[in-house]
Short mmCIF file of C-alpha atoms and ligand atoms in Angstrom, two decimals:
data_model
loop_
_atom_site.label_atom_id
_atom_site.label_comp_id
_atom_site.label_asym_id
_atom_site.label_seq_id
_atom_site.Cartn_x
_atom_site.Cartn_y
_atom_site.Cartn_z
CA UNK A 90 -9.71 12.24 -57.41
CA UNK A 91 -6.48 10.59 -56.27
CA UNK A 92 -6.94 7.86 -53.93
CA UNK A 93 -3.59 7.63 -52.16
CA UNK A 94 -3.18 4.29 -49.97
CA UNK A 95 -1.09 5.57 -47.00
CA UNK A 96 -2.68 3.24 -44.17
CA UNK A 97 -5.57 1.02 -43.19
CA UNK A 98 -7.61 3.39 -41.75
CA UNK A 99 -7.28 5.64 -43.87
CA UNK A 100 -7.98 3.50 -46.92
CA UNK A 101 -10.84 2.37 -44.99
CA UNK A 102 -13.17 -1.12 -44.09
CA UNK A 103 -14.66 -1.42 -47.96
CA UNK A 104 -11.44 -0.40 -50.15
CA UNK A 105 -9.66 -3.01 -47.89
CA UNK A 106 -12.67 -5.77 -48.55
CA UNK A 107 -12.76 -4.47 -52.47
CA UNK A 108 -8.80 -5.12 -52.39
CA UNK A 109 -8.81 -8.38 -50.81
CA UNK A 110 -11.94 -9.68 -53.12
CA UNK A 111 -9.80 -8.24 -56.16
CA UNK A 112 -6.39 -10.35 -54.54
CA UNK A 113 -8.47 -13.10 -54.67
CA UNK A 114 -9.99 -12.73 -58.09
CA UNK A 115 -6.86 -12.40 -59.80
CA UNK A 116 -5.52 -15.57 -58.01
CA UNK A 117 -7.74 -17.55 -59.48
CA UNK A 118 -8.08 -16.32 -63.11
CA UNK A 119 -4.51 -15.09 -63.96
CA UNK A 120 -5.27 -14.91 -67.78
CA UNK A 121 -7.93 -12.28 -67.82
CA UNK A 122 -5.97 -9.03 -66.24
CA UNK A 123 -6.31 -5.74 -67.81
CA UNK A 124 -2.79 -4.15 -69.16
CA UNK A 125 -2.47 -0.92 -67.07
CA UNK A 126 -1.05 1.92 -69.52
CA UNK A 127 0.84 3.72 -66.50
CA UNK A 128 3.88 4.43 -65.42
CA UNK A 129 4.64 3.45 -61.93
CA UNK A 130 8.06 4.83 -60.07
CA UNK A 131 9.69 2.84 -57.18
CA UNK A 132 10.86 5.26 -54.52
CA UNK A 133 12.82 3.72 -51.88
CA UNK A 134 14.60 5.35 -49.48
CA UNK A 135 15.08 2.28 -47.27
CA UNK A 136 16.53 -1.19 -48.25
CA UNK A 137 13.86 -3.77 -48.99
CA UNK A 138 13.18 -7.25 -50.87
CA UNK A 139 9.73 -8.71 -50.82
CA UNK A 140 7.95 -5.62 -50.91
CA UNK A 141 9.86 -3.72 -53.91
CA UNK A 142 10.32 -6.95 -55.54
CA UNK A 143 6.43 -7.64 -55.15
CA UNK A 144 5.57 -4.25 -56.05
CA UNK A 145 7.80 -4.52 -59.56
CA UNK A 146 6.42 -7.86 -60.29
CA UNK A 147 2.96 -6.66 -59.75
CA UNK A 148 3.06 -3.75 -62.09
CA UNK A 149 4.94 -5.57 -65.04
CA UNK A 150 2.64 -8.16 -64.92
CA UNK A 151 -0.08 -5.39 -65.35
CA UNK A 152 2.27 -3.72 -68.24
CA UNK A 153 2.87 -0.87 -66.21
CA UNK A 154 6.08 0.94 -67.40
CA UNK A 155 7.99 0.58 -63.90
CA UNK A 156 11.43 2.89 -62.81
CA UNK A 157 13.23 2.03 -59.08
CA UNK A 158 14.64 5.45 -57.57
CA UNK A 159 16.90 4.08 -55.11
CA UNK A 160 18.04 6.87 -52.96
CA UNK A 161 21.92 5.77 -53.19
CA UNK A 162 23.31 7.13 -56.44
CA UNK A 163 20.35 9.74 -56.71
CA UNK A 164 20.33 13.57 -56.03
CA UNK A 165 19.74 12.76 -52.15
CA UNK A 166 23.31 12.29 -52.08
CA UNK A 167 23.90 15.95 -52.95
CA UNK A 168 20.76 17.06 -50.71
CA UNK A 169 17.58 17.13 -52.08
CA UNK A 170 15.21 16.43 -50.17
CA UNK A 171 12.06 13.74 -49.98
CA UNK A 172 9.61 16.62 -50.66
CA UNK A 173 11.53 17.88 -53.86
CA UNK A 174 11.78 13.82 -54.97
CA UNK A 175 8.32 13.42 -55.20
CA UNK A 176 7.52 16.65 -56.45
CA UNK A 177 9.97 15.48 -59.57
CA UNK A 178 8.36 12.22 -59.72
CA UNK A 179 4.92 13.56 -60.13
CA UNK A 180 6.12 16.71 -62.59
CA UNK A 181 7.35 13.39 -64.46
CA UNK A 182 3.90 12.15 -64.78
CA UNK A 183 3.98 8.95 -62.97
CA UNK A 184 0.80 8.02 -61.92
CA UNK A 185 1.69 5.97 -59.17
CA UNK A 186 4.75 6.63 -56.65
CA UNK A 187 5.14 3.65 -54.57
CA UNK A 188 7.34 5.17 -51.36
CA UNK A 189 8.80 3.21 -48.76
CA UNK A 190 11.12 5.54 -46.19
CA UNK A 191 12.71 5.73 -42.66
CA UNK A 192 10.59 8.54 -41.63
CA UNK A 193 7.22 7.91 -40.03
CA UNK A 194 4.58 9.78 -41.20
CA UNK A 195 6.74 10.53 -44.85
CA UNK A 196 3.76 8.64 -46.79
CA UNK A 197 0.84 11.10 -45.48
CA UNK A 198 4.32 13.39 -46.14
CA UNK A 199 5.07 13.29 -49.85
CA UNK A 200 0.91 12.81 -50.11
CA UNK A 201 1.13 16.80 -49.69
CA UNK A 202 3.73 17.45 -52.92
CA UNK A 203 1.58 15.57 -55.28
CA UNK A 204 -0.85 16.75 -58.03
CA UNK A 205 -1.96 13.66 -60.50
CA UNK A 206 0.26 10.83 -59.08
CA UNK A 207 -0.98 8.30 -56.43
CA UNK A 208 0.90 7.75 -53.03
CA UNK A 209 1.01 4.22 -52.20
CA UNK A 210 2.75 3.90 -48.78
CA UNK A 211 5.13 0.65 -48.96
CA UNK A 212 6.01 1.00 -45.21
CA UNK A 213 6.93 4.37 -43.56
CA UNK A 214 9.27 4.08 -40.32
CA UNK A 215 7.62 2.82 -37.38
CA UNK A 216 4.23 4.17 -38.91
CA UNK A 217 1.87 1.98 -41.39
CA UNK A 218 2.47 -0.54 -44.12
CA UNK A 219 -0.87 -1.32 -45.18
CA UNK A 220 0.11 -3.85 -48.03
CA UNK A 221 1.62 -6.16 -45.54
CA UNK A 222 -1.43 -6.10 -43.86
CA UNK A 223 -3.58 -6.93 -46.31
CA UNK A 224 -1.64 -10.09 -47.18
CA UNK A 225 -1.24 -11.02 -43.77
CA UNK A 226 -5.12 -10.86 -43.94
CA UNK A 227 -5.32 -13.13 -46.78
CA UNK A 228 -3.39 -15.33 -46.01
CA UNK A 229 -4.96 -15.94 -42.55
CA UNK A 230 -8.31 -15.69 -44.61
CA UNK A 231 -6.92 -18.12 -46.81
CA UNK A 232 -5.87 -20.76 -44.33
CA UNK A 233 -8.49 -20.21 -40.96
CA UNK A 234 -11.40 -19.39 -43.49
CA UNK A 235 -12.70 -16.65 -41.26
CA UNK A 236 -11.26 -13.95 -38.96
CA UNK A 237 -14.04 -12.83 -36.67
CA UNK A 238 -13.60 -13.71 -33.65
CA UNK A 239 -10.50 -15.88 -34.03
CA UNK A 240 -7.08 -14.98 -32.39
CA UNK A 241 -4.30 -13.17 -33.39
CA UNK A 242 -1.04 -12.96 -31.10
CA UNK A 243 1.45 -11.11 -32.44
CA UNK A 244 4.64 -11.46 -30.96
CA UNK A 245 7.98 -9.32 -31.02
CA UNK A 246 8.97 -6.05 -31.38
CA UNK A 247 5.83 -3.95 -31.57
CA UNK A 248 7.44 -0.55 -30.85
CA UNK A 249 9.36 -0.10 -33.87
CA UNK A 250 6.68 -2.06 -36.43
CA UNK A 251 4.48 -0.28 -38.75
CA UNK A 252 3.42 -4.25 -39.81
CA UNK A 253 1.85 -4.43 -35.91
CA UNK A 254 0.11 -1.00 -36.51
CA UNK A 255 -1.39 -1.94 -39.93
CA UNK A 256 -2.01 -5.57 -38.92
CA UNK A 257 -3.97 -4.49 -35.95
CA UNK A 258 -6.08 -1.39 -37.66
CA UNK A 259 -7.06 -4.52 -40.36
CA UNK A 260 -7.20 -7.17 -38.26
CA UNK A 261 -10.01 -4.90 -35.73
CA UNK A 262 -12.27 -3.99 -38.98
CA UNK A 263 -12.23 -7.82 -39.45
CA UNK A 264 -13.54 -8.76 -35.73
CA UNK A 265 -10.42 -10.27 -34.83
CA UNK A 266 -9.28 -10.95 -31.03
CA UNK A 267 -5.66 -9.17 -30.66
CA UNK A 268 -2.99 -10.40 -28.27
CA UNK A 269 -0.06 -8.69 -28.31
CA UNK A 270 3.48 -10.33 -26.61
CA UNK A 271 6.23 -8.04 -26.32
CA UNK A 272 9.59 -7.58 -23.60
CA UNK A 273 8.45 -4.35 -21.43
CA UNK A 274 10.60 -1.98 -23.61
CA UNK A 275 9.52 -3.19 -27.02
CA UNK A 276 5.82 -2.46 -26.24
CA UNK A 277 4.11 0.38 -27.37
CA UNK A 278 1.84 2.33 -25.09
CA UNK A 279 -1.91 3.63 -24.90
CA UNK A 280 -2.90 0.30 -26.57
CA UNK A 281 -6.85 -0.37 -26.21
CA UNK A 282 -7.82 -2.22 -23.46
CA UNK A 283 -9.64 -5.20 -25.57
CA UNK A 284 -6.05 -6.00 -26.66
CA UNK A 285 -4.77 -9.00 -24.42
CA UNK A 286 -1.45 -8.99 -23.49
CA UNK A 287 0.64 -12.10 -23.13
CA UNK A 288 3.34 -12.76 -20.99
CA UNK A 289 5.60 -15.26 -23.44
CA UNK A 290 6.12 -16.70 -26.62
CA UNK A 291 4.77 -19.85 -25.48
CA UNK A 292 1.28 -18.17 -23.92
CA UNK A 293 0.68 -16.44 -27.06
CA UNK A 294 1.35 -19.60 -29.02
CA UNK A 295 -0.92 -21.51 -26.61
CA UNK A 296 -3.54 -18.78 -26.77
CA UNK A 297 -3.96 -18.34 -30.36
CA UNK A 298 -4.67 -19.47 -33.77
CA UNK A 299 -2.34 -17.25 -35.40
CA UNK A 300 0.50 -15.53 -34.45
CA UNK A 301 2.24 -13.02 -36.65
CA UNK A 302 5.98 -12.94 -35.71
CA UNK A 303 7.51 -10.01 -35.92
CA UNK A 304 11.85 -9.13 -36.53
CA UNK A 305 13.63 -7.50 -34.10
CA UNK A 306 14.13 -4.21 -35.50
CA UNK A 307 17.53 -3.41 -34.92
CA UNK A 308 18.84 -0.33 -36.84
CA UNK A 309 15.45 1.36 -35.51
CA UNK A 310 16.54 0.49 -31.92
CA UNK A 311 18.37 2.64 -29.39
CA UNK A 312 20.51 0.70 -27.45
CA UNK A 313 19.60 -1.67 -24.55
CA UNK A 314 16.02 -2.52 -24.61
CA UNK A 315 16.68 -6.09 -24.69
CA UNK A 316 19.00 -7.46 -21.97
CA UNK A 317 20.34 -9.72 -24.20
CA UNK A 318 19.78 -11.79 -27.68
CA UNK A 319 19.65 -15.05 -24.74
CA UNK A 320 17.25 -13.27 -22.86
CA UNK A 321 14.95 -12.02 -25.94
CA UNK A 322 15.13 -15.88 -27.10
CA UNK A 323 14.31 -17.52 -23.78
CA UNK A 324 11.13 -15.68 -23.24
CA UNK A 325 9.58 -13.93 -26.38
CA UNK A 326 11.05 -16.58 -29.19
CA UNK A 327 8.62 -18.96 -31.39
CA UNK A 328 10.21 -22.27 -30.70
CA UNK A 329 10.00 -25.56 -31.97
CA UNK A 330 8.91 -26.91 -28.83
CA UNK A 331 5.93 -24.89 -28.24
CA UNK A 332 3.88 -26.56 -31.09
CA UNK A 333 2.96 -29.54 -29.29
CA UNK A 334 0.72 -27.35 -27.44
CA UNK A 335 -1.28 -25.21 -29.95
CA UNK A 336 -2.59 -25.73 -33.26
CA UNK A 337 -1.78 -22.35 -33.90
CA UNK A 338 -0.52 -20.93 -37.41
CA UNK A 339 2.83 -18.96 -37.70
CA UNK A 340 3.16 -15.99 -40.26
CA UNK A 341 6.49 -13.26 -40.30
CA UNK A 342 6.42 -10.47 -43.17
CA UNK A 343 10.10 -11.37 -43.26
CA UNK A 344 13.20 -10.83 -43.29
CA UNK A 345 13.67 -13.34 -40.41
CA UNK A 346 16.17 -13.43 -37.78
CA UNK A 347 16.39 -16.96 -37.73
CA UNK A 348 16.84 -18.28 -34.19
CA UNK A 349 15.93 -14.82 -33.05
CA UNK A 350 12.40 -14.03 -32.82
CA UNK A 351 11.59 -17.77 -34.06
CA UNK A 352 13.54 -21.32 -34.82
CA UNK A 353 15.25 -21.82 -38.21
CA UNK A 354 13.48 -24.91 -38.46
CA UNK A 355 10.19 -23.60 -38.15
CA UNK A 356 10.73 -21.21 -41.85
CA UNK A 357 9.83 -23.81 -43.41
CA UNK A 358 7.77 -25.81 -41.33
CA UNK A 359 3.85 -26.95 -42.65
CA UNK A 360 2.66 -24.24 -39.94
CA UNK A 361 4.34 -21.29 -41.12
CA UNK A 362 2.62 -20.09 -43.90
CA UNK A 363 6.00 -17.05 -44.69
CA UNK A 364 6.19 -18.23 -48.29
CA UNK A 365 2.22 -18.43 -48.68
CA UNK A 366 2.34 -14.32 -47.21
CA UNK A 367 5.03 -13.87 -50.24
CA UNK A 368 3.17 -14.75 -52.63
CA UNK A 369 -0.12 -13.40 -51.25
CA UNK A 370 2.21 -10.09 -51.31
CA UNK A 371 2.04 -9.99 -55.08
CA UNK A 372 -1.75 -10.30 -55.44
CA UNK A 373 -2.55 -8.41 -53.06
CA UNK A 374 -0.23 -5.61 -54.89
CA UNK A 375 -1.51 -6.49 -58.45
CA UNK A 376 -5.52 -5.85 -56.33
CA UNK A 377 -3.91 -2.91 -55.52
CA UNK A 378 -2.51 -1.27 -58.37
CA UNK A 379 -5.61 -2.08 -60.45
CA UNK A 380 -7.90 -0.18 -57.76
CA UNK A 381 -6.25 2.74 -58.19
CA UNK A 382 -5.11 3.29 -61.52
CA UNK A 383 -7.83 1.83 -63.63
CA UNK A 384 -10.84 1.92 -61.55
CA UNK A 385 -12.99 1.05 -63.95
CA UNK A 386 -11.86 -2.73 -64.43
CA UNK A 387 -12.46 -3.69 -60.73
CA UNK A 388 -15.98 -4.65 -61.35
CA UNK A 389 -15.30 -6.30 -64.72
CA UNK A 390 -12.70 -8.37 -62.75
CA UNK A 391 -14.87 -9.06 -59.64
CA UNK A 392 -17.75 -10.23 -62.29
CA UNK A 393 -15.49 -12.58 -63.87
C1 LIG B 645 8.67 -5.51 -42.88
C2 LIG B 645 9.02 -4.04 -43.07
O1 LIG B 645 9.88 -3.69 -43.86
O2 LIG B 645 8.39 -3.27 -42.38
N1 LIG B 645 9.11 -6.35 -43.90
C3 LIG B 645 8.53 -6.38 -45.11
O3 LIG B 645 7.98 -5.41 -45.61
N2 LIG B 645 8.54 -7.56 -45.75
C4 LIG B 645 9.06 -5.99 -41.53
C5 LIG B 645 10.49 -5.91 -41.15
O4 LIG B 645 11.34 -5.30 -41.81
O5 LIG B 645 10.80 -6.48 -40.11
#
């Protein structure tokens, strides 16, 4: 059976854990990895760096054979549509399509059009990105030691992120305590009451041990739901000056708006721990790609 990864719940608690074990695995013991025979497509609809770079680098490493569709200069320009893509993709015989797209929901989506070829969902709209997630869980794994029971703050706009919906699904299996710090308009509703909600950058910062900074997402933004760049800054920014009082860890999937949602000087300061998330981002997609498309080396690799 295919096993599509569109989102953390639906990947589920022990795929996640087999993942994460697998990330860690081929951190340490680079030499030993299987070469994948597959052919792996890139379909991205939306503009992206880390996580199509990651993804490429991933699969060549493995040996996969690897082809970007960027939707500029393809047929979408004379109006096919995402269904008929990925119905060409998989008639192509890739066995992994690796989709990231502006439309929530078009992972689950272009699951529907596919017969042999995986769905791996590299961020849909404002839906899930499940990747990000599970390097933002390493990499707190990797620097706290443990998650249960420790807090997470995440800070910024949570409307439009499908890293806050993905983070929080993973961070809950892993016993986490959420706090969530967002201006009125930028927060998303019917969250669960366990969730603590935090009035300002500095709270969450004081509150936590980790807090997962997230951009403000501009082109997915209608107009006016911050007063004002000052305002967001003044009240909801990660600033130098707040880490006198916290010990707290700082993580952003990136791309930053520096002086934004969090101090140029703090990019590459020793508590952010973006570049450690980076290159967490290609292990964890290297765990990935080897759980689905050659099953049968995970518990060679696990033994190792
Ligand atoms: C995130 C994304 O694209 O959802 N970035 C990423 O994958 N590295 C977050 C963002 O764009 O703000």
């Amino acid at each position: 059976m295919t096993s599509h990864a569109l989102g953390i719940e639906q990947m589920g608690w022990q795929r996640c854990q087999q993942i994460l074990a697998l990330a860690r695995a081929i951190r340490n013991r680079c030499h030993r990895l299987p070469t994948l025979d597959r052919s792996v497509a890139l379909a991205f609809f939306e503009p992206s760096t880390r996580t199509r770079m990651s993804f490429e680098l991933a699969a060549c490493t493995l040996g996969c054979r690897v082809m970007t569709f960027s939707a500029s200069g393809s047929s979408i320009e004379k109006g096919e549509s995402t269904a008929d893509t990925i119905r060409t993709l998989d008639a192509m015989g890739f066995d992994a399509i690796i989709i990231r797209h502006s439309a929530s929901g078009a992972a689950d989506y272009a699951a529907r059009f596919v017969h042999t070829a995986a769905i791996i969902n590299a961020g849909d709209g404002c839906h899930e990105h499940p990747t990000q997630a599970l390097l933002d869980v390493l990499t707190l794994l990797d620097v706290l030691g443990s998650i249960e029971g420790r807090r997470v703050a995440i800070v910024g706009d949570l409307l439009h992120s499908r890293v806050f919906r993905s983070d929080i699904a993973l961070l809950r299996m892993f016993g986490a305590q959420i706090g969530v710090c967002a201006p009125p308009l930028l927060m998303p509703h019917l969250l669960r009451d366990d969730i603590e909600r935090l009035p300002d950058a500095a709270s969450a910062m004081a509150w936590a041990d980790a807090v997962i900074v997230l951009r403000l997402q501009r082109e997915r933004m209608s107009s006016g739901l911050v007063p004002s760049f000052a305002d967001y800054r003044r009240r909801y920014s990660i600033r130098y000056e707040h880490l006198d009082a916290t010990r707290a860890i700082i993580c952003h999937p990136g791309p930053v708006n520096a002086d934004v949602e969090l101090d140029a000087a703090l990019i590459e300061h020793e508590r952010s721990m973006i570049q450690r998330q980076v290159t967490n981002g290609v292990m964890v997609r290297m765990a990935l790609l080897i759980e689905t498309l050659a099953p049968d080396c995970v518990e060679q690799i696990l033994s190792l």
